XYZ file of C-alpha atoms in Angstrom:
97
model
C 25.182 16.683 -4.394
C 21.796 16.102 -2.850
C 18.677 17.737 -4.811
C 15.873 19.778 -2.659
C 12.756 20.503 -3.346
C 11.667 24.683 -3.206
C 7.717 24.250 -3.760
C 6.484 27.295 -4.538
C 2.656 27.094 -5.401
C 0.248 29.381 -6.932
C -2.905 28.565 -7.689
C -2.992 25.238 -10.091
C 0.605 26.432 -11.023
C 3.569 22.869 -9.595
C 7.175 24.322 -9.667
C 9.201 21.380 -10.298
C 13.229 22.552 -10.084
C 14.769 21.205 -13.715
C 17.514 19.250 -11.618
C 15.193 17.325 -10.382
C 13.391 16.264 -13.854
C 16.923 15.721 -15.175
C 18.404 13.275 -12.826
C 19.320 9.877 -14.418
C 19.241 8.329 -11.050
C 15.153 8.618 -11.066
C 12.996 6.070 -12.719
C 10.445 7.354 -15.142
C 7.450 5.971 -13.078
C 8.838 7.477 -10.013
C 9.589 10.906 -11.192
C 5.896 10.818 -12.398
C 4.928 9.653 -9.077
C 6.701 12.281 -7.170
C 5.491 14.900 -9.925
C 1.792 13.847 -8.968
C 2.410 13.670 -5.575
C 3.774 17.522 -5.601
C 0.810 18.942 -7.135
C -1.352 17.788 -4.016
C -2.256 20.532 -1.452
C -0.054 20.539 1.258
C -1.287 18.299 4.213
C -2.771 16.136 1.716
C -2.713 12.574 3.002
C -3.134 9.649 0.836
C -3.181 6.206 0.543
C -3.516 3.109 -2.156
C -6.896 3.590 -3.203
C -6.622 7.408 -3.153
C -3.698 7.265 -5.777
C -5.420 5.086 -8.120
C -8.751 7.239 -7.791
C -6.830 10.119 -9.385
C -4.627 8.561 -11.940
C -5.503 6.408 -15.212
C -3.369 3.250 -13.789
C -3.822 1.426 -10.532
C -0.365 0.918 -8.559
C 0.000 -1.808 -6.352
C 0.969 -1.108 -2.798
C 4.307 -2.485 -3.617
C 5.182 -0.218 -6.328
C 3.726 2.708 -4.066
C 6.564 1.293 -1.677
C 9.133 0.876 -3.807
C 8.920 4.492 -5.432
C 8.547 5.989 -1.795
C 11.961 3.954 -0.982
C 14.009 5.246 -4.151
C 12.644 8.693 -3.184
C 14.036 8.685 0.482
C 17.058 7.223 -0.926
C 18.055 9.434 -3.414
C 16.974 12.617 -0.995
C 13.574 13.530 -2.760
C 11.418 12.231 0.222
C 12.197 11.537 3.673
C 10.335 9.136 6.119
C 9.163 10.472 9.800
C 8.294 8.379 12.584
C 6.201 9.576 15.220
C 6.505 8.444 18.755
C 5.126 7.751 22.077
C 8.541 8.528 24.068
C 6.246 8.024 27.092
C 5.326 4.204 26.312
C 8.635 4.029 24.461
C 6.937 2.884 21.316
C 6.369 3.878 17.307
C 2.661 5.145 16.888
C 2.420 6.114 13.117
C 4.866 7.358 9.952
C 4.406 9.615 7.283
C 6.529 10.560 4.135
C 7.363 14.130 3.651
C 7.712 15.225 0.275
């Protein structure tokens, strides 16, 4: 079974769906990770130094990675690639949580 996320938002209110919070698979640092990440506004975009700006521990861009990876893999984030079909060529990624 494959978990997805309903975010409903009100203001400084994060739903997070119990089957998410309860799934062995997750790591502790992810889930916390992914919890931070939902309470962002939508559209937010952010980056290494942005992370550690708003939390009390500074993540390496590897562990940033990592958690992004077990995310896509266990269905919690996915990756998309943008393209250039015209020059037949990647121009830029994003992960959508």
């Amino acid at each position: 079974m494959q978990a997805r996320i309903n975010k409903t938002k009100r203001v400084n209110f994060t739903i997070i769906p119990n089957e998410i919070i309860k799934d062995d698979r997750i790591s502790m640092h992810c889930l916390g990770f992914f919890c931070r990440m939902l309470s962002r506004p939508d559209g937010w975009k952010f980056n290494i130094n942005e992370i550690n700006k708003n939390s009390g521990e500074q993540w390496s861009k590897t562990k940033i990675e990592k958690c992004l990876k077990e995310l896509r893999e266990l269905g919690y984030a996915k990756l998309v690639k943008i393209y250039d079909y015209g020059k037949g060529r990647l121009i830029g990624s994003y992960h959508e949580i």
